[in-house]
CSV table of C-alpha atoms in Angstrom, one decimal:
chain,number,residue,atom,x,y,z
J,1,UNK,CA,0.0,0.0,0.0
J,2,UNK,CA,2.9,2.3,0.8
J,3,UNK,CA,4.3,1.8,-2.7
J,4,UNK,CA,0.9,2.5,-4.3
J,5,UNK,CA,0.6,5.8,-2.4
J,6,UNK,CA,4.2,6.7,-3.3
J,7,UNK,CA,3.5,6.0,-7.0
J,8,UNK,CA,0.4,8.2,-6.8
J,9,UNK,CA,2.2,11.1,-5.1
J,10,UNK,CA,5.0,10.9,-7.7
J,11,UNK,CA,2.6,10.9,-10.7
J,12,UNK,CA,2.1,14.1,-12.6
J,13,UNK,CA,-1.2,12.8,-13.9
J,14,UNK,CA,-2.5,12.2,-10.4
J,15,UNK,CA,-1.6,15.7,-9.4
J,16,UNK,CA,-3.2,17.1,-12.5
J,17,UNK,CA,-6.4,15.1,-11.9
J,18,UNK,CA,-6.3,16.2,-8.2
J,19,UNK,CA,-6.1,19.9,-9.3
J,20,UNK,CA,-9.0,19.4,-11.8
J,21,UNK,CA,-11.0,17.7,-9.0
J,22,UNK,CA,-10.4,20.5,-6.5
J,23,UNK,CA,-11.2,23.2,-9.1
J,24,UNK,CA,-14.4,21.3,-10.0
J,25,UNK,CA,-15.4,21.3,-6.3
J,26,UNK,CA,-14.7,25.0,-6.0
J,27,UNK,CA,-16.8,25.6,-9.2
J,28,UNK,CA,-19.7,23.6,-7.8
J,29,UNK,CA,-19.6,25.5,-4.5
J,30,UNK,CA,-19.2,28.9,-6.3
J,31,UNK,CA,-22.2,28.3,-8.6
J,32,UNK,CA,-24.5,27.6,-5.6
J,33,UNK,CA,-24.8,23.8,-5.9
J,34,UNK,CA,-24.8,23.5,-2.1
J,35,UNK,CA,-22.2,22.5,0.3
J,36,UNK,CA,-23.8,19.2,1.2
J,37,UNK,CA,-24.3,18.0,-2.3
J,38,UNK,CA,-21.0,19.2,-3.6
J,39,UNK,CA,-19.1,17.8,-0.6
J,40,UNK,CA,-21.0,14.4,-0.9
J,41,UNK,CA,-20.1,14.3,-4.6
J,42,UNK,CA,-16.5,15.1,-3.8
J,43,UNK,CA,-16.3,12.6,-1.0
J,44,UNK,CA,-17.8,9.9,-3.3
J,45,UNK,CA,-15.1,10.6,-6.0
J,46,UNK,CA,-12.4,10.5,-3.3
J,47,UNK,CA,-13.7,7.2,-2.0
J,48,UNK,CA,-13.9,5.6,-5.4
J,49,UNK,CA,-10.4,7.0,-6.2
J,50,UNK,CA,-9.0,5.4,-3.1
J,51,UNK,CA,-10.7,2.1,-3.9
J,52,UNK,CA,-9.2,2.2,-7.4
J,53,UNK,CA,-5.7,2.9,-6.0
J,54,UNK,CA,-6.0,0.1,-3.5
J,55,UNK,CA,-6.9,-2.5,-6.1
J,56,UNK,CA,-4.1,-4.9,-6.8
J,57,UNK,CA,-2.6,-4.8,-10.3
J,58,UNK,CA,-2.5,-8.6,-10.6
J,59,UNK,CA,-5.5,-9.7,-12.7
J,60,UNK,CA,-7.1,-13.0,-11.8
J,61,UNK,CA,-6.8,-15.8,-14.2
J,62,UNK,CA,-9.9,-15.8,-16.5
J,63,UNK,CA,-11.0,-18.1,-19.2
J,64,UNK,CA,-10.4,-16.6,-22.7
J,65,UNK,CA,-13.6,-15.6,-24.4
J,66,UNK,CA,-14.9,-17.8,-27.2
J,67,UNK,CA,-13.7,-16.8,-30.6
J,68,UNK,CA,-17.1,-17.7,-32.1
J,69,UNK,CA,-19.9,-15.5,-30.6
J,70,UNK,CA,-22.9,-17.3,-29.3
J,71,UNK,CA,-26.4,-16.2,-30.2
J,72,UNK,CA,-26.8,-15.1,-26.5
J,73,UNK,CA,-23.9,-12.7,-26.9
J,74,UNK,CA,-25.6,-11.1,-29.9
J,75,UNK,CA,-28.8,-10.8,-28.0
J,76,UNK,CA,-26.9,-9.1,-25.2
J,77,UNK,CA,-25.4,-6.7,-27.7
J,78,UNK,CA,-28.8,-5.9,-29.1
J,79,UNK,CA,-30.1,-5.2,-25.5
J,80,UNK,CA,-27.2,-2.7,-25.0
J,81,UNK,CA,-27.9,-1.1,-28.4
J,82,UNK,CA,-31.6,-0.9,-27.5
J,83,UNK,CA,-30.9,0.9,-24.2
J,84,UNK,CA,-28.4,3.3,-25.9
J,85,UNK,CA,-31.0,4.3,-28.5
J,86,UNK,CA,-33.8,4.4,-25.9
J,87,UNK,CA,-32.0,6.7,-23.6
J,88,UNK,CA,-30.8,8.9,-26.5
J,89,UNK,CA,-34.4,9.2,-27.7
J,90,UNK,CA,-35.7,9.9,-24.2
J,91,UNK,CA,-33.1,12.6,-23.8
J,92,UNK,CA,-34.0,14.1,-27.2
J,93,UNK,CA,-37.7,14.2,-26.4
J,94,UNK,CA,-37.0,15.5,-22.9
J,95,UNK,CA,-34.9,18.4,-24.2
J,96,UNK,CA,-36.6,19.2,-27.5
J,97,UNK,CA,-40.3,18.4,-26.8
J,98,UNK,CA,-41.0,19.0,-23.1
J,99,UNK,CA,-44.2,17.5,-21.9
J,100,UNK,CA,-44.3,14.9,-24.7
J,101,UNK,CA,-41.9,12.4,-23.3
J,102,UNK,CA,-44.4,9.5,-23.0
J,103,UNK,CA,-42.7,6.4,-24.3
J,104,UNK,CA,-44.8,3.2,-23.8
J,105,UNK,CA,-43.7,1.0,-20.9
J,106,UNK,CA,-40.4,2.9,-20.5
J,107,UNK,CA,-42.0,6.1,-19.2
J,108,UNK,CA,-43.8,4.0,-16.6
J,109,UNK,CA,-40.4,2.7,-15.3
J,110,UNK,CA,-38.8,6.1,-15.5
J,111,UNK,CA,-41.6,7.8,-13.7
J,112,UNK,CA,-41.6,5.2,-11.0
J,113,UNK,CA,-37.9,5.6,-10.3
J,114,UNK,CA,-38.3,9.4,-10.5
J,115,UNK,CA,-41.0,9.2,-7.8
J,116,UNK,CA,-38.8,7.0,-5.6
J,117,UNK,CA,-35.9,9.4,-6.1
J,118,UNK,CA,-38.0,12.5,-5.4
J,119,UNK,CA,-39.3,10.9,-2.2
J,120,UNK,CA,-36.1,9.5,-0.8
J,121,UNK,CA,-33.1,11.3,-2.4
J,122,UNK,CA,-34.3,15.0,-1.9
J,123,UNK,CA,-31.9,15.4,1.1
J,124,UNK,CA,-28.9,13.8,-0.8
J,125,UNK,CA,-29.2,15.3,-4.3
J,126,UNK,CA,-29.3,19.1,-4.7
J,127,UNK,CA,-30.8,19.2,-8.2
J,128,UNK,CA,-33.6,17.0,-9.6
J,129,UNK,CA,-33.3,13.8,-7.4
J,130,UNK,CA,-36.1,12.3,-9.4
J,131,UNK,CA,-34.2,12.6,-12.7
J,132,UNK,CA,-31.1,11.3,-11.0
J,133,UNK,CA,-32.9,8.2,-9.9
J,134,UNK,CA,-34.6,7.7,-13.3
J,135,UNK,CA,-31.2,8.1,-15.0
J,136,UNK,CA,-29.5,5.6,-12.7
J,137,UNK,CA,-32.3,3.1,-13.4
J,138,UNK,CA,-32.3,3.7,-17.2
J,139,UNK,CA,-28.5,3.9,-17.7
J,140,UNK,CA,-27.5,1.2,-15.3
J,141,UNK,CA,-29.9,-0.8,-13.2
J,142,UNK,CA,-32.5,-2.0,-15.7
J,143,UNK,CA,-29.9,-2.9,-18.5
J,144,UNK,CA,-27.7,-4.5,-15.9
J,145,UNK,CA,-30.4,-6.8,-14.6
J,146,UNK,CA,-31.5,-7.7,-18.1
J,147,UNK,CA,-28.0,-8.5,-19.2
J,148,UNK,CA,-27.3,-10.7,-16.1
J,149,UNK,CA,-30.6,-12.5,-16.8
J,150,UNK,CA,-29.4,-13.1,-20.3
J,151,UNK,CA,-26.3,-14.8,-19.0
J,152,UNK,CA,-23.7,-12.0,-19.0
J,153,UNK,CA,-21.0,-12.6,-16.4
J,154,UNK,CA,-19.8,-9.8,-14.2
J,155,UNK,CA,-16.3,-9.7,-15.6
J,156,UNK,CA,-17.9,-9.2,-19.1
J,157,UNK,CA,-19.8,-6.2,-17.7
J,158,UNK,CA,-16.7,-4.6,-16.2
J,159,UNK,CA,-16.9,-6.0,-12.7
J,160,UNK,CA,-13.8,-8.1,-12.7
């Protein structure tokens, strides 16, 4: 652990990113985003940075991926593409045609998560807790669950 910290402290890139991080925090505070929300955001980034730095460099032995793609892999890829297009379309409708963002089935999920976020995250998120919860669900939770149900392994999804 000492060596990891020494390497970080000697890294110009780490100092650059630390300066950008501090300037970003100052900007958030100066623009009135609130001390609690900005500090919580900064603390979260610091915690995830520390976890990343503490991870060992040695990668576990994994089985090589099949060279021939299975049908299930193509279905998983289509699911990812579907959610990319869906969230892009929802963002377009939200920004370009306010009030007309009713997408069958999807709007029901998004509104449900927005209600949950508005009810439970209003003390943690300074700006639009409902939208934050809906985005978390649409960009991560729902696609993640569907991909796992379709047989995707966690290392394939970036959780090695």
